[in-house]
mmCIF file of C-alpha atoms and ligand atoms in Angstrom:
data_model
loop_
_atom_site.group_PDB
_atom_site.id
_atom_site.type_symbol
_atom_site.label_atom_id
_atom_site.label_comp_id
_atom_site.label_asym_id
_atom_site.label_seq_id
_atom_site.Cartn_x
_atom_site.Cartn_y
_atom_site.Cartn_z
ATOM 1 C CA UNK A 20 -11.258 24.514 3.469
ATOM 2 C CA UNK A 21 -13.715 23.512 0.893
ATOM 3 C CA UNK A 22 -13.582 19.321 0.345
ATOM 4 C CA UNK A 23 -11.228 19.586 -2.514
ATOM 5 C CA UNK A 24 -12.276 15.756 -3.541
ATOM 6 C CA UNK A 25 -15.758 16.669 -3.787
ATOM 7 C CA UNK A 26 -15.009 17.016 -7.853
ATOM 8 C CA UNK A 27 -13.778 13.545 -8.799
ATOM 9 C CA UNK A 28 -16.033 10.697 -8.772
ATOM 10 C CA UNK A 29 -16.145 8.470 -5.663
ATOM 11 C CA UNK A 30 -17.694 5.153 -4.585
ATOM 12 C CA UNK A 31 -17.424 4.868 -0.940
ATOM 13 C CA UNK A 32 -16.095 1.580 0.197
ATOM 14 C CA UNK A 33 -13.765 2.288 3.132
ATOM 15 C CA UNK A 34 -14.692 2.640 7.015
ATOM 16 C CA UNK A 35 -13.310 5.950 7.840
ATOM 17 C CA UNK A 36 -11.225 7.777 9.324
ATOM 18 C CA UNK A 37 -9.021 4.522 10.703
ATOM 19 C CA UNK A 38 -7.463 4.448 13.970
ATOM 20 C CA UNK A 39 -4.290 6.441 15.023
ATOM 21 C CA UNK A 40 -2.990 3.759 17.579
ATOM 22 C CA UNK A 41 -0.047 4.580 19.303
ATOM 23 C CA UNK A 42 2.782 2.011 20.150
ATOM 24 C CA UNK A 43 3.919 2.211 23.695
ATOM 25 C CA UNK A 44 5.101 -1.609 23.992
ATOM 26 C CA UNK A 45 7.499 -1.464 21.135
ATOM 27 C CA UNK A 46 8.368 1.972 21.954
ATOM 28 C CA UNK A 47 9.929 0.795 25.079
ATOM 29 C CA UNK A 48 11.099 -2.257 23.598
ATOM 30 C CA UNK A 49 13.282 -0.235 21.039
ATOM 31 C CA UNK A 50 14.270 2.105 23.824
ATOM 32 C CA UNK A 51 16.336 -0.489 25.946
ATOM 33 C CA UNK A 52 17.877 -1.614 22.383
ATOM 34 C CA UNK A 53 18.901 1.853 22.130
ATOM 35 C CA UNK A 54 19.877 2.717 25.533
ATOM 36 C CA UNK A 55 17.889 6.092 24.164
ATOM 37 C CA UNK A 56 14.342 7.429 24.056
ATOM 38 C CA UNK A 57 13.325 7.182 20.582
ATOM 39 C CA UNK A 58 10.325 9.441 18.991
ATOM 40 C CA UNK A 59 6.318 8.522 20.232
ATOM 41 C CA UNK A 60 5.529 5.956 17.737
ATOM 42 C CA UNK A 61 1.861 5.080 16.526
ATOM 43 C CA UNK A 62 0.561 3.249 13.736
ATOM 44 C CA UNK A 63 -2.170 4.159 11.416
ATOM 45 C CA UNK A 64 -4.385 1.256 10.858
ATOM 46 C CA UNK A 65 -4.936 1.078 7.258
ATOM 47 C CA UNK A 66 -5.452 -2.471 7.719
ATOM 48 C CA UNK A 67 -8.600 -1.505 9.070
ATOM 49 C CA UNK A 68 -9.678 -0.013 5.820
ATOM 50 C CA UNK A 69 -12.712 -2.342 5.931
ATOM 51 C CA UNK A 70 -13.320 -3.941 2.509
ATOM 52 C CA UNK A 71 -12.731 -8.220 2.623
ATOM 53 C CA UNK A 72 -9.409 -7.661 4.632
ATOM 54 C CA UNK A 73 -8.565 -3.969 4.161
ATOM 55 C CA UNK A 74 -5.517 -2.387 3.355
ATOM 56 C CA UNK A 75 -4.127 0.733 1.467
ATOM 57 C CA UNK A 76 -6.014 -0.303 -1.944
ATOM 58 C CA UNK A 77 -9.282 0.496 -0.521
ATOM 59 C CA UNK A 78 -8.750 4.224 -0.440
ATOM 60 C CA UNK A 79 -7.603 4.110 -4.017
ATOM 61 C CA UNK A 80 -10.051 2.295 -4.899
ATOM 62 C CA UNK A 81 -12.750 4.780 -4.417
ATOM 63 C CA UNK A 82 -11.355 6.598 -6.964
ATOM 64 C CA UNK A 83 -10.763 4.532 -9.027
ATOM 65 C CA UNK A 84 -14.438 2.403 -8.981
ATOM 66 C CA UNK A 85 -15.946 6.178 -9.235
ATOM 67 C CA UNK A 86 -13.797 6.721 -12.218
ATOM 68 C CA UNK A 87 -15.014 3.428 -13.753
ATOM 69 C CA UNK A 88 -18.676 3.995 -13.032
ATOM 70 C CA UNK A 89 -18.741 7.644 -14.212
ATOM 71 C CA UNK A 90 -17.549 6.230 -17.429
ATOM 72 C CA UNK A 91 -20.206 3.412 -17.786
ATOM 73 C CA UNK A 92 -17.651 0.697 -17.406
ATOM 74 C CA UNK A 93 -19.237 -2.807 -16.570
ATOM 75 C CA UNK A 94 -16.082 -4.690 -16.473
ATOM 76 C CA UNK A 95 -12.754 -4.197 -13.819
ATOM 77 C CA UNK A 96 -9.411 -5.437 -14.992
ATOM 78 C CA UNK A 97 -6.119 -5.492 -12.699
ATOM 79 C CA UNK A 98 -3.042 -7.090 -12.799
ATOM 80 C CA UNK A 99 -0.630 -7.634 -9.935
ATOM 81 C CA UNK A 100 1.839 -11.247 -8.523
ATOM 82 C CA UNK A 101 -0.341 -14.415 -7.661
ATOM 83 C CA UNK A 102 -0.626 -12.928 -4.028
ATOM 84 C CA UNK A 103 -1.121 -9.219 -4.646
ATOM 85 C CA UNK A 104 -3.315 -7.879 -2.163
ATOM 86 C CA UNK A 105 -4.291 -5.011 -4.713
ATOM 87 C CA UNK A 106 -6.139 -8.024 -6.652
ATOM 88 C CA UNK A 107 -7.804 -8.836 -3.641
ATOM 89 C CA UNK A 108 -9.533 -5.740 -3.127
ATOM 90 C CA UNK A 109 -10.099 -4.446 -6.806
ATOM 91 C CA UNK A 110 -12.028 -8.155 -6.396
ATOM 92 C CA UNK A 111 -14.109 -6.969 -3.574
ATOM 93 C CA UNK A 112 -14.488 -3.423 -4.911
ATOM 94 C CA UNK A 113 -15.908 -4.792 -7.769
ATOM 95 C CA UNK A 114 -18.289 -7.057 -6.443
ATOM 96 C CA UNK A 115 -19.565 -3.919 -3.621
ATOM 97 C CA UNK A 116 -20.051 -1.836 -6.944
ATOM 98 C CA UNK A 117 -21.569 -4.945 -8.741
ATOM 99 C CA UNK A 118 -19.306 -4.632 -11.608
ATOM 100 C CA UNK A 119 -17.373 -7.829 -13.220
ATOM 101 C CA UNK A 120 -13.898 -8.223 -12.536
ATOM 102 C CA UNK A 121 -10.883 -10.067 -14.003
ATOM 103 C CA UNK A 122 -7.505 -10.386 -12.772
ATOM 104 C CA UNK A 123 -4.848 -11.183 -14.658
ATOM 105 C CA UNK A 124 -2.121 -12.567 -12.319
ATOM 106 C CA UNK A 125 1.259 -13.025 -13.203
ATOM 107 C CA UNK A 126 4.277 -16.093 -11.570
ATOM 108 C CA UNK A 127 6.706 -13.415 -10.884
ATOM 109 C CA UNK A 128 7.535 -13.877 -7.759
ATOM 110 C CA UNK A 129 9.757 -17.496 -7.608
ATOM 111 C CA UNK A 130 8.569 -18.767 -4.005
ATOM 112 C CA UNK A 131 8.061 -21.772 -3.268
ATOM 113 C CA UNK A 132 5.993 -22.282 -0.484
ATOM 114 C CA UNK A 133 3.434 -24.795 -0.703
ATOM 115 C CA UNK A 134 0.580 -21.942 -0.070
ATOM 116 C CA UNK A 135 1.292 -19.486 -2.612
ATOM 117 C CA UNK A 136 -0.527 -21.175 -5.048
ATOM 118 C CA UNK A 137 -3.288 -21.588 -3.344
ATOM 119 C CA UNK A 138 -3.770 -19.769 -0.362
ATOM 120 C CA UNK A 139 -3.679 -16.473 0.502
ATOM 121 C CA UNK A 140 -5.198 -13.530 -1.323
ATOM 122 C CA UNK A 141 -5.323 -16.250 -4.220
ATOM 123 C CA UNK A 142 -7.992 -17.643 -2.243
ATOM 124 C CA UNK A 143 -10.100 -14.770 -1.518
ATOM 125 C CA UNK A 144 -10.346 -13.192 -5.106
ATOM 126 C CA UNK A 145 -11.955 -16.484 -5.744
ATOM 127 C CA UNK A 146 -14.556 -15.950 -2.905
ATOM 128 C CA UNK A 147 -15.168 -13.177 -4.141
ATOM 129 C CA UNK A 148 -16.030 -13.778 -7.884
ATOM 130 C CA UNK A 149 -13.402 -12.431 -9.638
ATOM 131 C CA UNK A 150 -12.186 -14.645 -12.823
ATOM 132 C CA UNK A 151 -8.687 -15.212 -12.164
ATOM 133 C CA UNK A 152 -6.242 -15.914 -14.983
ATOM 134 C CA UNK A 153 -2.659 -16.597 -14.673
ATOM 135 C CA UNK A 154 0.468 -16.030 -16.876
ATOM 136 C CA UNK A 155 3.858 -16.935 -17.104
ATOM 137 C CA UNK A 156 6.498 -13.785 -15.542
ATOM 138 C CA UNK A 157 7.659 -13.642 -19.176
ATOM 139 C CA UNK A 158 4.284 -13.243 -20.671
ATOM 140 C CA UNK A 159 3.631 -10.048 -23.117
ATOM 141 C CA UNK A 160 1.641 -7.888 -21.000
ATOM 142 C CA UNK A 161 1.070 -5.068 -23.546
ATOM 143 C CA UNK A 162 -0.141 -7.951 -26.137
ATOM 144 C CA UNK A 163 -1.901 -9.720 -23.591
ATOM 145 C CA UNK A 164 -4.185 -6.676 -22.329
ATOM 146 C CA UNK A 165 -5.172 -5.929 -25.716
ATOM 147 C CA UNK A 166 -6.187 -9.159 -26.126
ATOM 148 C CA UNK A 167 -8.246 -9.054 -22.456
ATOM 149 C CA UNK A 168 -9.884 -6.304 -23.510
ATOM 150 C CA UNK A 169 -10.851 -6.745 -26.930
ATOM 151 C CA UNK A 170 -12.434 -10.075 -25.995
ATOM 152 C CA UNK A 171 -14.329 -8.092 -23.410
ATOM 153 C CA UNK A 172 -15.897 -5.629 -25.527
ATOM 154 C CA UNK A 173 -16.718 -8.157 -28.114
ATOM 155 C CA UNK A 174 -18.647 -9.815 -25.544
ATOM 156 C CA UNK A 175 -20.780 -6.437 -25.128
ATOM 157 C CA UNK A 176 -18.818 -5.543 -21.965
ATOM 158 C CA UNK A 177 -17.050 -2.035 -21.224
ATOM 159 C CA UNK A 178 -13.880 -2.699 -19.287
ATOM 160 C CA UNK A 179 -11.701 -0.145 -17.100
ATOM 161 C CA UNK A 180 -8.512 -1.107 -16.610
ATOM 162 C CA UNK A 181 -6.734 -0.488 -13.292
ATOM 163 C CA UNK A 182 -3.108 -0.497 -13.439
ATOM 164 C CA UNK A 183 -0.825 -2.386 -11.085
ATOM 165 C CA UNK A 184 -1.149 -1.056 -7.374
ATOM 166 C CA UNK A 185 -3.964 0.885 -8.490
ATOM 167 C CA UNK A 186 -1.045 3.724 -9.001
ATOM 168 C CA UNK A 187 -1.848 6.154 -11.299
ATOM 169 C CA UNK A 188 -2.960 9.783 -10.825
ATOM 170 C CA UNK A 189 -6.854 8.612 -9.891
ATOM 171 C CA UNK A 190 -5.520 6.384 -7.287
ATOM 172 C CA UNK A 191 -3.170 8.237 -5.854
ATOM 173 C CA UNK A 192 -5.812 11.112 -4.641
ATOM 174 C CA UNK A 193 -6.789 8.080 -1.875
ATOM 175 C CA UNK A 194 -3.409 8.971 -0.145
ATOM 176 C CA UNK A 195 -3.533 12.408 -0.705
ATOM 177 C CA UNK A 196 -6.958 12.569 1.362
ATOM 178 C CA UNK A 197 -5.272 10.161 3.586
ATOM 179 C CA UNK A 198 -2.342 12.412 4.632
ATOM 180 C CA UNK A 199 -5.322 14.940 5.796
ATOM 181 C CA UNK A 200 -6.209 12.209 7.787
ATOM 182 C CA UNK A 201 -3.225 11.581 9.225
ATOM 183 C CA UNK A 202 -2.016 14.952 9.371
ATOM 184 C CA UNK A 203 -5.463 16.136 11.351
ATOM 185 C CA UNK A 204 -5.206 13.511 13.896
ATOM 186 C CA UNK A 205 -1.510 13.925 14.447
ATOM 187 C CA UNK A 206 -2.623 18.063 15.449
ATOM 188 C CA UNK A 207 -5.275 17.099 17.371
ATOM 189 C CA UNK A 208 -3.045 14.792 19.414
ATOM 190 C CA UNK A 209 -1.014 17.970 19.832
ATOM 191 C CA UNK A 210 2.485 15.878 18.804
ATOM 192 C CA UNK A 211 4.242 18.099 17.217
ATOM 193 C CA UNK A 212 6.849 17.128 14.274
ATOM 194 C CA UNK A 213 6.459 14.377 12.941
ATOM 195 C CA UNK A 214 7.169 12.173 10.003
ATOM 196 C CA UNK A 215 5.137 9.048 8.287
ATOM 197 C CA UNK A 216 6.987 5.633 7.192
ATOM 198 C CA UNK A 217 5.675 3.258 4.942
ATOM 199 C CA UNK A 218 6.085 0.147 2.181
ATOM 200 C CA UNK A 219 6.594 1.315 -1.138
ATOM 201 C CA UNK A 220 6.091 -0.817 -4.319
ATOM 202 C CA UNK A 221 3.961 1.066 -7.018
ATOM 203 C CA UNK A 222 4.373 4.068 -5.434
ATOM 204 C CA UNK A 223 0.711 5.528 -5.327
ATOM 205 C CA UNK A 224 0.646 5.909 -2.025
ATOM 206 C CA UNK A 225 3.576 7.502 -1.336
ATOM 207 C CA UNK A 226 2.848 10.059 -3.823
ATOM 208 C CA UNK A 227 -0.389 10.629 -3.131
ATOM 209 C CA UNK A 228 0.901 11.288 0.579
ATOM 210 C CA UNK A 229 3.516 13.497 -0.885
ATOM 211 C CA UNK A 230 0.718 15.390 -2.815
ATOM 212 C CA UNK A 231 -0.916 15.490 0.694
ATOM 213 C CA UNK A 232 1.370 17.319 1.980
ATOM 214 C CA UNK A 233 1.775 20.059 -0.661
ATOM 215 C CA UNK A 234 -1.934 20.572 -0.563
ATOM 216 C CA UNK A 235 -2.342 21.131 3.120
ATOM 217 C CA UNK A 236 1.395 23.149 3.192
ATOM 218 C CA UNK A 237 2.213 21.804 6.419
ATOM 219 C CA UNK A 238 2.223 18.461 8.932
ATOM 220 C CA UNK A 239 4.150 15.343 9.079
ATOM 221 C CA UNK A 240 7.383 14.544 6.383
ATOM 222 C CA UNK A 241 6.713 11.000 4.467
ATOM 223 C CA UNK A 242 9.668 8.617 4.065
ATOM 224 C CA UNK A 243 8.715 5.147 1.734
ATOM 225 C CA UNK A 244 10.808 1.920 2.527
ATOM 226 C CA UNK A 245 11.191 0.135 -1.253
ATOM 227 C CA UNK A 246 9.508 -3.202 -1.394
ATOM 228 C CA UNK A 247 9.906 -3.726 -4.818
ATOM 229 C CA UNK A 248 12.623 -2.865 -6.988
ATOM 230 C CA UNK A 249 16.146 -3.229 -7.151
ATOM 231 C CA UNK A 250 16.859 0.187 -8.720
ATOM 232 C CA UNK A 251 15.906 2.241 -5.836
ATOM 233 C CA UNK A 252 16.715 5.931 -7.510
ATOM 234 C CA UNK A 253 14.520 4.764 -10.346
ATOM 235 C CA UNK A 254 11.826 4.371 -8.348
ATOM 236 C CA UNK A 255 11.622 7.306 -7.076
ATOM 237 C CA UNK A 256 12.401 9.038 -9.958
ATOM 238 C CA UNK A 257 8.880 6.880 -11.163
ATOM 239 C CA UNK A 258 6.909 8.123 -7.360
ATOM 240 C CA UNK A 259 8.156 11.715 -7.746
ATOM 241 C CA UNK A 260 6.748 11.353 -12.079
ATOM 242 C CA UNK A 261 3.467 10.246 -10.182
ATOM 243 C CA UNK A 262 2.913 13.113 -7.644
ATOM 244 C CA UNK A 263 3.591 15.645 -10.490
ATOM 245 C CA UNK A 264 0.842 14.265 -12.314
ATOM 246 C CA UNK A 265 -1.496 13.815 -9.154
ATOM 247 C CA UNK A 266 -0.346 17.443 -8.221
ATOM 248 C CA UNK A 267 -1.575 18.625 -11.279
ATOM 249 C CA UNK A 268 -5.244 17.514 -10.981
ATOM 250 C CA UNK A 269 -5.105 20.209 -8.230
ATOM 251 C CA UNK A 270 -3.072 22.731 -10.357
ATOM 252 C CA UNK A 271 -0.557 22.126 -7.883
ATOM 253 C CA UNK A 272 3.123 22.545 -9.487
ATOM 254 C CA UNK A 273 5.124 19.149 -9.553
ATOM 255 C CA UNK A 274 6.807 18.652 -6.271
ATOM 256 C CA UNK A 275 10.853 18.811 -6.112
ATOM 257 C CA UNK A 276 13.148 15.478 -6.423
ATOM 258 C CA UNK A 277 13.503 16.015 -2.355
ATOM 259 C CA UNK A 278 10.135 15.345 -1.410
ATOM 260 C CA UNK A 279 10.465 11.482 -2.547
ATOM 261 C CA UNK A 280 12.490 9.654 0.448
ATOM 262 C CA UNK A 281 12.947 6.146 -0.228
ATOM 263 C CA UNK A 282 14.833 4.250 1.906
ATOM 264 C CA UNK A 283 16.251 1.032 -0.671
ATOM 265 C CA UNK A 284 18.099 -1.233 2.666
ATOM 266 C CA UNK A 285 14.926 -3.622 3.406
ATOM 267 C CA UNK A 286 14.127 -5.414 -0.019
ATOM 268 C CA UNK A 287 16.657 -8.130 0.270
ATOM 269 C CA UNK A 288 16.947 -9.999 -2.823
ATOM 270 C CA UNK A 289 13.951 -9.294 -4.629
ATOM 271 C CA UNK A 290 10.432 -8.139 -4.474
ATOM 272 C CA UNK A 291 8.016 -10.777 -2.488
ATOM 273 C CA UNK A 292 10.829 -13.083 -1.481
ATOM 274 C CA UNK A 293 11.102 -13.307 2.459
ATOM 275 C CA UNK A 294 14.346 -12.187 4.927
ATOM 276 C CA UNK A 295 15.330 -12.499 8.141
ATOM 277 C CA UNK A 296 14.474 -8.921 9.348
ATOM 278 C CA UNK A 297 11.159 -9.031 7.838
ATOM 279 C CA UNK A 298 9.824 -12.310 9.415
ATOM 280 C CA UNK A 299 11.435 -10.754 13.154
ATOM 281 C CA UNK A 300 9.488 -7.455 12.187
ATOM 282 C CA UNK A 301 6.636 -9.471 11.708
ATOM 283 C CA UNK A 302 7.073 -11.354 14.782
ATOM 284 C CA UNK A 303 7.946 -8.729 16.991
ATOM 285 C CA UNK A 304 4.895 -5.877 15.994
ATOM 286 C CA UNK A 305 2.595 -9.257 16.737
ATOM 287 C CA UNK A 306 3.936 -10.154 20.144
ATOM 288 C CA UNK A 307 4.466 -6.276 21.441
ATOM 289 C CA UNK A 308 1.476 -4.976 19.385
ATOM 290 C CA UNK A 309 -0.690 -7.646 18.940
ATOM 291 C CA UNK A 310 -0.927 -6.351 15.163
ATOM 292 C CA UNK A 311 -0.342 -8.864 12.232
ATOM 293 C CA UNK A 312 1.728 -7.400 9.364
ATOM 294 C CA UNK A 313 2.187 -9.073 5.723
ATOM 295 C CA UNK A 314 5.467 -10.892 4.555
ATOM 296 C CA UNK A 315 5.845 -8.458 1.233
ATOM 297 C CA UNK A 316 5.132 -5.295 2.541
ATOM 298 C CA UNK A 317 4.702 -3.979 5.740
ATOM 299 C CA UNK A 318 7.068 -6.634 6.998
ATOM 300 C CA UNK A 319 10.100 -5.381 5.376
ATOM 301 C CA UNK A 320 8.625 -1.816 5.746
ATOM 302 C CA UNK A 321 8.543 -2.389 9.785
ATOM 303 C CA UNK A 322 12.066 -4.197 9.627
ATOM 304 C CA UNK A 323 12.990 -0.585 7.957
ATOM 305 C CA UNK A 324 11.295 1.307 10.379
ATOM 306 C CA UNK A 325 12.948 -0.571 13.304
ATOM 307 C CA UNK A 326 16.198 -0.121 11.883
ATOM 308 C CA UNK A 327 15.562 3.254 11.360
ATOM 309 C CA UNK A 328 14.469 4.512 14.895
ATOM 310 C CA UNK A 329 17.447 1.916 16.276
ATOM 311 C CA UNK A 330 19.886 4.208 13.977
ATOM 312 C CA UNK A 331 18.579 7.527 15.054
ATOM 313 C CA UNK A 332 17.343 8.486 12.411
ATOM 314 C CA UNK A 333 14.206 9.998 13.249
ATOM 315 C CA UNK A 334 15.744 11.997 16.409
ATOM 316 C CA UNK A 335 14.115 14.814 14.389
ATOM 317 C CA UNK A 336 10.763 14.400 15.346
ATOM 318 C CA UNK A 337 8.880 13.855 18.363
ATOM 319 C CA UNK A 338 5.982 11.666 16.874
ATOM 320 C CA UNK A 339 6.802 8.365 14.005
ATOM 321 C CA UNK A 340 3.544 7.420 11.853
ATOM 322 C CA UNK A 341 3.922 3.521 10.758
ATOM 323 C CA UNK A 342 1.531 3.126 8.118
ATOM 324 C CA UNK A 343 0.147 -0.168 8.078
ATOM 325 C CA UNK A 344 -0.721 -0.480 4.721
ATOM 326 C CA UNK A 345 -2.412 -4.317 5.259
ATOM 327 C CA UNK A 346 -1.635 -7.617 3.371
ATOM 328 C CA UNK A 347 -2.385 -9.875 6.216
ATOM 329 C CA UNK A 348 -3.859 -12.301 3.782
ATOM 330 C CA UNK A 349 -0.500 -13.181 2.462
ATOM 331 C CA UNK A 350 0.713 -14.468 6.041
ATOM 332 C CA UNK A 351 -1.326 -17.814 5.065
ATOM 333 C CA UNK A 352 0.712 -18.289 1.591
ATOM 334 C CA UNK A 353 3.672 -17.596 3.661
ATOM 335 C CA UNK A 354 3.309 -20.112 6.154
ATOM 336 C CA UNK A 355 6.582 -21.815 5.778
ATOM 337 C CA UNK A 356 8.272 -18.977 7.110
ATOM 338 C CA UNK A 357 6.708 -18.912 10.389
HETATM 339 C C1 LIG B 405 -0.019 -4.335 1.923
HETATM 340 C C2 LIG B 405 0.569 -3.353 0.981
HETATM 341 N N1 LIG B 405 1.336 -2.384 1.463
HETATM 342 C C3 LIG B 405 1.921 -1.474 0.664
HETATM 343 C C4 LIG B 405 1.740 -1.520 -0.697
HETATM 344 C C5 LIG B 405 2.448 -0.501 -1.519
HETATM 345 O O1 LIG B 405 1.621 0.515 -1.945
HETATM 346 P P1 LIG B 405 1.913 1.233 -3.325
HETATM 347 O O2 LIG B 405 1.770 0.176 -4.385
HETATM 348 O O3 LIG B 405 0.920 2.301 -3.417
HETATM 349 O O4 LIG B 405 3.324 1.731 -3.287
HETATM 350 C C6 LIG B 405 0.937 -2.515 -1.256
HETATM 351 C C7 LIG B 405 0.771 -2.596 -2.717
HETATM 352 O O5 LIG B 405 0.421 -3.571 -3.280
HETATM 353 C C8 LIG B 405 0.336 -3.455 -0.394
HETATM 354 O O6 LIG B 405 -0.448 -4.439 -0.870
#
């Protein structure tokens, strides 16, 4: 098939393809939990993604930075929590693509570790040059961007303003190439059915895998564990509004409500605020694996995973994608929990 990305600007900035690593040592550890054999699992590395610390921002990024310099934009603004891991790499994709960048963090997350404020991914967008500003949870946001980017363009400069998670329709088409990816290697392994799991918060990737999967017709189901909001049918109501509008910039029709699993168990009480089963997830994947998850994201996603495969409910399929979608950064502002 013809590339069917080659028509929407790109700036490369991830190492590509990323490993396909399967999981035999938790495998077997689940397996004596179960008293059952449970599907082949492997784990996508998307950690590996390459830019300042990786993760699944880097793919939408490319988009997204291609977008910005195809328009003559000079200027990247994001938003995201003190410790979003998006910020981080909008920060580094910025600086690769010598553009300015300003983030616009906001305190909604009430943790109080003593890192948070510091450390972390708050740390590295200040390596890397960004101008970091940060606002109250209750701040305006709509007032306050028009304000950012009005005093931008009176300064001469010509911003582009990336949304939160880098989710919109631009972004998304990083996770539609990436279910290709995935989908590819997963055939060429010769695994048969199989289905991909992964942390869910803005939900760009998870349509853009759902797109992914429309596009090529076949390969591997996607099922998103919810990070990030309380209201889980809302959220995918917002994922499924997404992939219709990333479906359409391949005249694709929008996909139906059951393509959008999302699997609301494994927030606990609130978006960026540690549990139990995350931190043993965390541990556990590092001791079996020797792979370092994040405390927001693919923590809670591999606690929902776990519980998943414990429960059966992937009996399905023979082969279990984990996406690792990165965040390691935000171990370090976490560090009371470990
Ligand atoms: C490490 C990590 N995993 C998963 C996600 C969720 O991806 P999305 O926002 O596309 O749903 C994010 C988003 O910030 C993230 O930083």
């Amino acid at each position: 098939m013809a590339d069917p990305f080659a028509r929407f600007p790109r700036f490369p900035l991830a190492h590509l393809p990323t490993p396909l690593v399967e999981m035999k040592r938790l495998r077997a550890t689940l397996s004596g939990r179960m008293n059952a054999e449970p599907p082949r699992l492997f784990i996508k590395r998307d950690d590996c993604t390459g830019l300042a610390g990786g993760g699944n921002k880097t793919r939408k990024l490319e988009f997204l930075i291609g977008e910005a310099l195809s328009q003559g934009c000079n200027t990247v603004v994001t938003t995201g929590a003190l410790q979003s891991n998006h910020a981080r790499q909008t920060a580094a994709a910025a600086a690769a693509a010598g553009l300015r960048c300003l983030l616009v963090l906001f305190e909604s997350v009430p943790y109080a570790g003593r890192a948070y404020r510091s450390s972390g991914n708050l740390l590295l967008d200040r390596i890397l040059g960004a101008e970091v500003r940060v606002e109250q949870a209750d701040a305006d946001a709509g007032a306050l961007f028009r304000q950012v980017m009005a005093e931008i363009e009176a300064g001469g400069g010509k911003p582009y303003l990336v949304p939160v998670g880098g989710s919109n329709a631009t972004g998304s088409l990083g996770y539609t190439a990436a279910y290709l990816e995935i989908a590819d290697a997963l055939d060429a392994l010769g695994t048969g059915p199989a289905r991909i799991v992964h942390a869910s918060s803005s939900g760009g990737t998870q349509a853009g895998l759902v797109v992914g999967r429309q596009l090529r017709g076949h390969g591997p189901s996607v099922a998103g564990i919810n990070v990030y909001r309380a209201d889980n049918d809302a959220m995918a109501a917002g994922i499924l509004a997404l992939a219709g509008k990333t479906a359409a910039l391949f005249e694709l029709a929008a996909p139906e409500a059951g393509a959008v699993v999302l699997d609301g168990a494994h927030l606990g009480p609130r978006y960026g605020l540690p549990t139990e089963e995350m931190k043993a997830a965390v541990e556990l994947v590092a001791r079996e694996e020797g792979v370092l998850l994040d405390p927001v994201y693919t923590g809670k996603a591999m606690a929902g995973f776990i519980a998943q495969v414990l429960a059966g409910r992937h009996d399905d399929v023979e082969a279990l994608v984990f996406l690792h979608t990165g965040g390691m950064p935000g171990l370090f502002a976490y560090e009371d929990e470990f």
